[in-house]
Amino acid sequence: SEYLKDASKKMKSGLMFVKLVNPCSGEGALYLFNMCLQQLFEIKVFKEKHHSWFINQSVQSGGLLHFVTPMDPLFLLLHYLIKADKEGKFQPLDQVVVDDMFPNCILLLKLPELEKLLQHVTEGKEIGKKKYYKYSKEKTLKWLEKKVNQTVAALKTNNINVGARVQSTAFFSGHQISSDKEEDYIRYAHGLISDYITKELSDDLSKYLKLPEDPTSLPKPPSKKVKLSDEPVEAKEDYTKFNTKDMKTEKKNSKMTAAQKALAKVDKTGMKSIDSFFGAKNKKKVGKI
Amino acid sequence: MESSDEEDVEKHRIHLRPVTLRSAPPVTLHLLPCEVGVNRPAPVGSFFTPAIRQGPDGLEVSFRGRRLRGEEVEVPPGLLGYVMAMEEKSLGKQDFPGGSDSEEQELVEPPEALERDFDRFMGASASFRRFTLWGLETVPGPDAKVRAALTWPSLAQAIHAQVPQD
């Protein structure tokens, strides 16, 4: 497997992969913790059918490419805060971030400047030196709106085509179509961020952003699609073994050219989940871990 | 800490040996447009690499009698590629890769007791800043999925950057 890692960091110790909850699906996903610099990274896998690596003098099936990118821990904390909010009271953080399924969640409590982070999404109280928190939907939506805005800016900088319709000229001219509307950007960014929040919150955010219902996806709400298409990295799968399951004969490939593949994959829904960056064409059903 | 196998998987942590990130030698990588269903040594340097030619529209080579066209793909700025390998599970904490056992142990020793007996270790065996992307018959081009994936880090940065406080 390949990893992309920030080159500049001088890490001495305490780098570890742990399984934590995926705040969107509630399933498990792999994260990388840097205990030294107190940072959290998420891991996404590029996976497209019919690929393999030559790595120096060896062959590696699967053609997977892993991406390790910084993650805002607040998305994970939010998962626990919303859960705890069912009890409807102020609670200390160490009572909020508890998880039988993913006991490594306590590592989140070691991240720096938690108090500052939590101000974005909670009401706080201090009683005799001890801090108590309560989830605030109002503040959370405000915070998410800012996230959407900064994502929109990045989409524009990176010239990512967010239009509902992709015109075929995009494939030949190399130019982005400049008619993308602001609303398309917001919808696209909303889709990306929805991969880190619950379906319910995603819907609330959509209303908060005053996004009109997307007519192209009326049969299923778009955010539902996002949720289903999310593909968490599962810890069992596979840093441990390079297995040779799913051996494919080479024959099938002969019919595909890159151009055909590219054309076959134009997504017309206008709403993207992160998944769309990683070539997972067949959506994995949510499996148990 | 007694635990069943299943719990073991739930709890275990995979430690990445930081020293290996600094010492990983560069590697030559090719991403092929086909599935080779095995993982094992292969004489890439004898059959594949010497056959690569610079054609009019990109690199050319053939694999199993089929014509491939390829191009170099750069790892995005600010990132570095690593090839990672899991260390074989060993009893206790002896590891076997390299000869620099003691040095690794020392560097890996965390400030707190992060490691447990059932934890596992992995390390970077190689690093890369570019790889060759191959397509069947045609150069994969700017619409290749893997290229879209390579824009992900810059978007991820925007999604996960802290927002200003009100």
XYZ file of C-alpha atoms in Angstrom:
455
model
C 0.000 0.000 0.000
C 1.051 3.524 -0.640
C 0.733 6.404 1.709
C 1.053 10.060 1.133
C 2.320 11.876 4.081
C 3.145 15.371 4.888
C 6.827 15.541 4.233
C 7.682 18.432 6.428
C 6.867 16.954 9.773
C 9.626 15.795 11.952
C 8.039 13.039 13.860
C 9.876 11.412 16.648
C 7.349 9.116 18.178
C 3.768 8.321 18.826
C 2.503 7.899 15.309
C -0.228 5.356 15.285
C -3.157 4.116 13.299
C -6.264 3.585 15.344
C -9.818 2.721 14.584
C -12.305 5.403 15.507
C -15.867 6.097 14.594
C -16.694 7.558 11.229
C -18.855 10.501 12.284
C -21.099 10.183 9.250
C -21.803 6.473 9.134
C -21.125 5.487 12.720
C -18.988 2.656 11.412
C -15.316 2.212 12.098
C -12.619 3.958 10.125
C -8.876 4.177 10.373
C -7.231 7.351 11.518
C -3.655 8.300 12.149
C -2.769 9.993 15.398
C 0.377 11.946 15.870
C 0.707 11.963 19.605
C 3.803 14.078 19.505
C 2.360 16.959 17.548
C -1.133 16.130 18.788
C -2.721 15.914 15.419
C -5.387 13.771 13.901
C -5.313 12.558 10.292
C -7.905 10.714 8.316
C -7.112 8.057 5.747
C -8.820 7.735 2.412
C -8.102 5.119 -0.185
C -8.028 5.539 -3.909
C -9.352 2.372 -5.395
C -10.293 1.813 -8.972
C -10.956 -1.460 -10.668
C -8.191 -3.083 -12.667
C -5.066 -1.573 -11.220
C -1.842 -2.906 -9.802
C 1.488 -1.468 -8.763
C 4.995 -2.271 -9.786
C 7.022 -1.287 -6.775
C 10.694 -1.559 -7.674
C 11.179 -5.255 -8.379
C 7.824 -6.449 -7.150
C 4.177 -6.464 -8.061
C 1.369 -5.426 -5.735
C -2.223 -6.125 -6.658
C -5.105 -3.766 -6.100
C -3.449 -0.524 -7.119
C -4.523 1.190 -3.928
C -3.310 4.652 -3.054
C -3.840 5.840 0.494
C -4.107 9.491 1.406
C -3.327 10.715 4.881
C -4.729 14.202 5.391
C -5.302 16.353 8.464
C -8.722 15.985 10.032
C -10.594 18.482 12.135
C -11.179 16.530 15.347
C -14.289 18.562 15.970
C -16.206 16.376 13.517
C -15.459 13.388 15.709
C -16.154 15.244 18.928
C -19.424 16.412 17.447
C -20.470 12.813 16.943
C -20.166 12.239 20.680
C -21.633 15.583 21.676
C -24.758 14.961 19.632
C -25.083 11.500 21.104
C -24.711 12.830 24.618
C -27.168 15.604 23.920
C -29.993 13.066 24.113
C -29.575 13.373 27.841
C -30.012 17.086 27.456
C -27.638 18.321 30.092
C -24.229 19.814 30.558
C -21.569 17.154 30.942
C -17.821 17.013 31.374
C -16.049 15.968 28.192
C -14.691 12.729 29.585
C -18.267 11.589 30.097
C -19.220 12.592 26.590
C -16.396 10.975 24.665
C -16.953 7.366 25.668
C -17.289 4.492 23.272
C -17.328 0.772 23.891
C -16.895 0.052 20.217
C -13.981 2.385 19.680
C -12.164 2.756 22.991
C -9.344 4.681 21.342
C -11.695 7.652 21.272
C -10.134 8.764 24.529
C -7.148 9.844 22.468
C -9.322 12.695 21.255
C -9.285 14.140 24.737
C -5.532 14.591 24.466
C -5.709 16.915 21.513
C -4.656 20.489 22.193
C -6.954 23.463 22.447
C -10.051 21.366 22.823
C -11.786 24.105 24.764
C -11.321 26.540 21.954
C -12.577 24.025 19.431
C -15.616 23.149 21.464
C -16.728 26.757 21.603
C -17.767 26.392 17.978
C -20.366 23.753 18.673
C -21.257 23.792 22.357
C -22.430 25.901 25.211
C -19.973 25.683 28.053
C -20.244 26.010 31.781
C -17.626 26.069 34.442
C -18.423 24.781 37.877
C -15.585 24.781 40.316
C -12.696 24.401 37.853
C -14.495 21.717 35.925
C -15.834 22.361 32.430
C -19.217 21.129 31.295
C -20.452 21.115 27.740
C -23.744 20.882 25.923
C -24.240 20.530 22.204
C -25.629 23.604 20.482
C -27.217 23.020 17.130
C -27.391 26.711 16.451
C -23.669 27.214 16.924
C -22.890 24.041 15.027
C -24.796 25.179 11.969
C -22.961 28.491 12.044
C -19.681 26.659 12.291
C -20.606 24.336 9.443
C -21.592 27.274 7.278
C -18.080 28.635 7.685
C -16.704 25.243 6.750
C -18.831 25.283 3.626
C -17.575 28.741 2.748
C -13.938 27.843 3.057
C -14.533 24.687 1.058
C -16.235 26.696 -1.679
C -13.152 28.897 -1.839
C -10.926 25.837 -2.230
C -13.143 24.386 -4.940
C -12.748 27.596 -6.872
C -8.997 27.741 -6.377
C -8.630 24.164 -7.510
C -10.852 24.691 -10.516
C -13.077 21.832 -9.640
C -16.029 21.555 -11.897
C -19.091 21.507 -9.699
C -21.791 22.140 -12.284
C -24.745 19.858 -12.362
C -24.070 19.160 -15.971
C -20.627 18.403 -17.254
C -20.253 19.326 -20.853
C -18.266 17.149 -23.114
C -16.017 20.056 -24.028
C -14.553 19.777 -20.567
C -12.885 16.597 -21.653
C -11.283 18.017 -24.715
C -10.484 21.639 -24.129
C -8.918 21.178 -20.741
C -10.738 24.320 -19.668
C -13.165 24.400 -16.849
C -16.567 25.599 -17.736
C -16.937 28.983 -16.190
C -20.686 28.895 -15.845
C -20.669 27.156 -12.482
C -23.114 28.915 -10.273
C -22.476 29.880 -6.701
C -25.267 27.564 -5.676
C -23.542 24.650 -7.358
C -20.410 25.339 -5.358
C -22.352 25.499 -2.124
C -24.174 22.302 -2.898
C -20.959 20.548 -3.786
C -19.222 21.779 -0.625
C -22.237 20.757 1.412
C -21.914 17.304 -0.093
C -18.258 17.052 0.849
C -18.887 18.150 4.419
C -21.861 15.830 4.725
C -19.365 12.993 4.721
C -18.330 14.090 8.197
C -21.690 14.698 9.841
C -24.861 12.749 10.441
C -27.604 12.632 7.867
C -29.861 14.606 10.151
C -27.348 17.380 10.587
C -26.633 17.360 6.878
C -30.311 17.951 6.171
C -30.450 20.724 8.733
C -27.398 22.303 7.174
C -28.985 22.129 3.762
C -31.973 24.065 5.078
C -29.765 26.492 6.929
C -27.848 27.200 3.729
C -31.183 27.599 1.959
C -30.194 25.071 -0.655
C -33.176 24.246 -2.810
C -34.001 20.593 -3.237
C -31.969 19.186 -6.036
C -34.463 18.222 -8.730
C -32.045 15.753 -10.320
C -32.022 13.572 -7.269
C -35.575 13.671 -6.054
C -36.116 9.925 -5.851
C -33.472 9.737 -3.155
C -32.323 12.702 -1.167
C -28.748 13.483 -2.118
C -27.417 13.364 1.388
C -28.706 9.860 1.739
C -26.676 8.894 -1.226
C -23.647 10.488 0.313
C -24.053 8.489 3.414
C -24.332 5.226 1.606
C -21.434 5.890 -0.632
C -19.045 6.634 2.125
C -16.491 3.972 2.376
C -14.664 3.908 5.633
C -11.263 2.405 5.813
C -11.650 -0.604 7.934
C -8.947 -1.577 10.255
C -9.189 -5.223 9.418
C -8.729 -4.395 5.830
C -5.649 -4.379 5.280
C -2.511 -3.315 6.589
C -2.003 -6.736 7.892
C -2.139 -8.922 4.897
C -1.877 -8.549 1.242
C -4.397 -11.067 0.270
C -4.976 -12.406 -3.132
C -8.722 -12.682 -2.959
C -10.702 -11.460 -5.844
C -8.282 -12.475 -8.506
C -9.424 -11.246 -11.792
C -8.372 -12.470 -15.127
C -6.975 -9.863 -17.340
C -9.420 -10.358 -20.145
C -12.063 -7.910 -19.056
C -9.671 -5.024 -19.182
C -8.944 -5.314 -22.807
C -12.207 -3.694 -23.685
C -11.700 -0.550 -21.704
C -9.729 2.424 -22.775
C -9.002 5.290 -20.481
C -11.241 7.556 -22.479
C -14.135 5.187 -22.162
C -13.611 4.953 -18.472
C -13.487 8.679 -18.040
C -16.656 9.161 -20.000
C -18.468 6.404 -18.226
C -17.801 8.049 -14.931
C -19.172 11.508 -15.413
C -21.293 12.086 -12.406
C -24.276 14.208 -13.167
C -25.814 14.626 -9.798
C -23.898 17.767 -8.986
C -23.433 16.708 -5.434
C -20.254 15.010 -4.518
C -19.180 13.050 -1.605
C -15.548 12.545 -0.914
C -15.925 9.132 -2.337
C -16.055 10.590 -5.788
C -12.398 11.469 -5.469
C -11.363 7.957 -4.808
C -12.768 6.058 -7.687
C -14.828 3.687 -5.642
C -17.188 2.761 -8.360
C -19.044 -0.005 -6.692
C -20.300 1.244 -3.410
C -19.552 -1.004 -0.571
C -22.545 -1.732 1.515
C -22.231 -0.753 5.080
C -20.707 -3.794 6.637
C -20.292 -4.671 10.191
C -16.925 -4.404 11.689
C -5.230 -7.354 29.527
C -7.079 -10.461 28.533
C -9.107 -10.271 25.406
C -10.538 -12.450 22.741
C -9.244 -12.265 19.213
C -12.051 -10.067 18.116
C -11.565 -7.525 20.837
C -7.930 -7.651 20.055
C -8.562 -6.332 16.596
C -10.813 -3.657 17.974
C -8.283 -2.394 20.385
C -5.027 -2.802 18.661
C -3.089 0.094 17.418
C -0.740 0.040 14.514
C 2.327 2.051 15.288
C 4.162 3.681 12.469
C 7.877 3.791 12.996
C 8.834 7.415 12.416
C 12.476 6.634 11.760
C 11.472 4.695 8.685
C 9.818 7.791 7.245
C 13.113 9.608 7.361
C 15.227 6.846 5.969
C 12.940 5.455 3.273
C 14.884 5.159 0.008
C 13.285 6.365 -3.216
C 11.320 3.822 -5.192
C 10.249 3.454 -8.813
C 6.506 3.022 -9.094
C 4.236 2.132 -11.972
C 0.458 2.085 -11.726
C -0.768 -0.456 -14.253
C -4.194 -0.486 -15.876
C -4.761 -4.120 -15.041
C -5.111 -6.355 -12.077
C -2.238 -8.667 -11.364
C -3.673 -10.916 -8.725
C -0.531 -11.605 -6.781
C 1.875 -9.846 -4.502
C 5.381 -11.002 -4.975
C 8.778 -10.107 -6.344
C 8.811 -9.569 -10.093
C 11.702 -8.908 -12.475
C 10.379 -5.465 -13.409
C 13.850 -4.257 -14.228
C 14.467 -7.102 -16.642
C 11.261 -7.077 -18.637
C 9.279 -3.913 -18.083
C 11.580 -0.979 -17.442
C 14.034 -1.590 -20.309
C 11.118 -1.728 -22.760
C 9.802 1.746 -21.916
C 10.112 4.125 -24.869
C 9.366 7.785 -25.259
C 6.691 7.908 -27.950
C 5.077 10.874 -29.682
C 2.338 11.103 -27.067
C 3.930 9.920 -23.914
C 5.670 6.830 -22.698
C 5.105 3.487 -24.341
C 5.620 -0.033 -23.151
C 3.890 -3.333 -23.451
C 2.801 -5.740 -20.792
C 1.556 -9.233 -21.539
C 1.441 -8.305 -25.184
C -0.756 -5.279 -24.741
C 0.300 -1.778 -25.519
C 0.374 0.668 -22.639
C 0.742 4.421 -22.780
C 1.899 6.290 -19.754
C 2.828 9.545 -18.166
C 4.622 10.707 -15.069
C 2.393 11.871 -12.234
C 3.780 14.075 -9.501
C 2.840 13.733 -5.873
C 1.179 17.063 -4.950
C 3.443 19.661 -3.363
C 3.729 19.377 0.384
C 3.166 15.652 0.273
C 5.441 12.702 0.041
C 4.585 9.203 -1.028
C 5.524 6.202 1.056
C 5.409 2.501 0.520
C 4.427 0.946 3.809
C 4.906 -2.543 5.022
C 3.476 -4.250 8.043
C 5.969 -5.930 10.249
C 5.377 -9.561 10.909
C 3.740 -10.101 14.222
C 6.292 -11.148 16.708
C 6.157 -12.060 20.311
C 6.810 -9.247 22.656
C 8.434 -6.311 21.061
C 11.323 -7.673 19.110
C 11.200 -6.581 15.533
C 13.198 -7.808 12.733
C 13.504 -5.396 9.853
C 16.842 -3.740 9.353
C 19.730 -4.081 11.709
C 19.023 -0.921 13.608
C 16.748 -2.496 16.108
C 17.924 -0.710 19.158
C 17.895 2.657 17.517
C 14.342 2.211 16.330
C 13.191 1.115 19.708
C 14.650 4.167 21.242
C 13.073 6.548 18.783
C 9.756 4.869 18.885
C 9.571 4.863 22.625
C 6.657 7.157 23.219
C 6.324 9.731 25.922
C 3.623 7.641 27.481
C 2.772 3.995 27.444
C 1.051 3.904 24.096
C 2.187 0.483 23.053
C 0.604 -2.667 24.228
C 1.476 -6.265 23.680
C -1.094 -6.802 20.994
C -0.187 -3.680 19.075
C 1.406 -3.979 15.693
C 4.058 -2.042 13.855
C 4.523 -0.821 10.362
C 7.203 1.109 8.639
C 7.942 2.878 5.398
C 10.060 0.727 3.132
C 10.390 3.344 0.403
C 9.361 6.839 -0.586
C 8.372 8.501 -3.845
C 7.613 11.926 -5.315
C 6.237 10.720 -8.615
C 4.998 7.587 -10.254
C 4.235 6.463 -13.785
C 0.569 6.138 -14.575
C -0.211 3.684 -17.373
C -3.315 3.372 -19.502
C -4.303 0.701 -21.933
C -3.733 1.905 -25.491
C -4.115 5.560 -24.517
C -2.468 7.901 -22.033
C -4.756 8.194 -18.979
C -4.755 11.974 -19.317
C -6.152 14.708 -17.074
C -9.449 12.939 -16.483
C -7.876 9.896 -14.899
C -9.551 9.146 -11.603
C -6.257 8.970 -9.832
C -5.626 12.587 -10.807
C -8.895 13.617 -9.200
C -7.812 11.776 -6.088
C -4.576 13.746 -6.062
C -6.566 16.981 -5.721
C -8.137 15.610 -2.583
C -5.424 16.790 -0.139
C -5.952 20.429 -1.060
C -9.708 20.143 -0.593
C -9.303 18.182 2.604
C -7.183 20.998 3.915
C -10.015 23.471 3.326
C -12.646 21.217 4.825
C -10.610 20.579 7.944
C -8.945 23.934 8.499
C -10.056 25.689 11.645
C -12.640 28.376 11.083
C -12.267 31.817 12.625
C -14.107 32.380 15.857
C -16.901 34.930 15.759
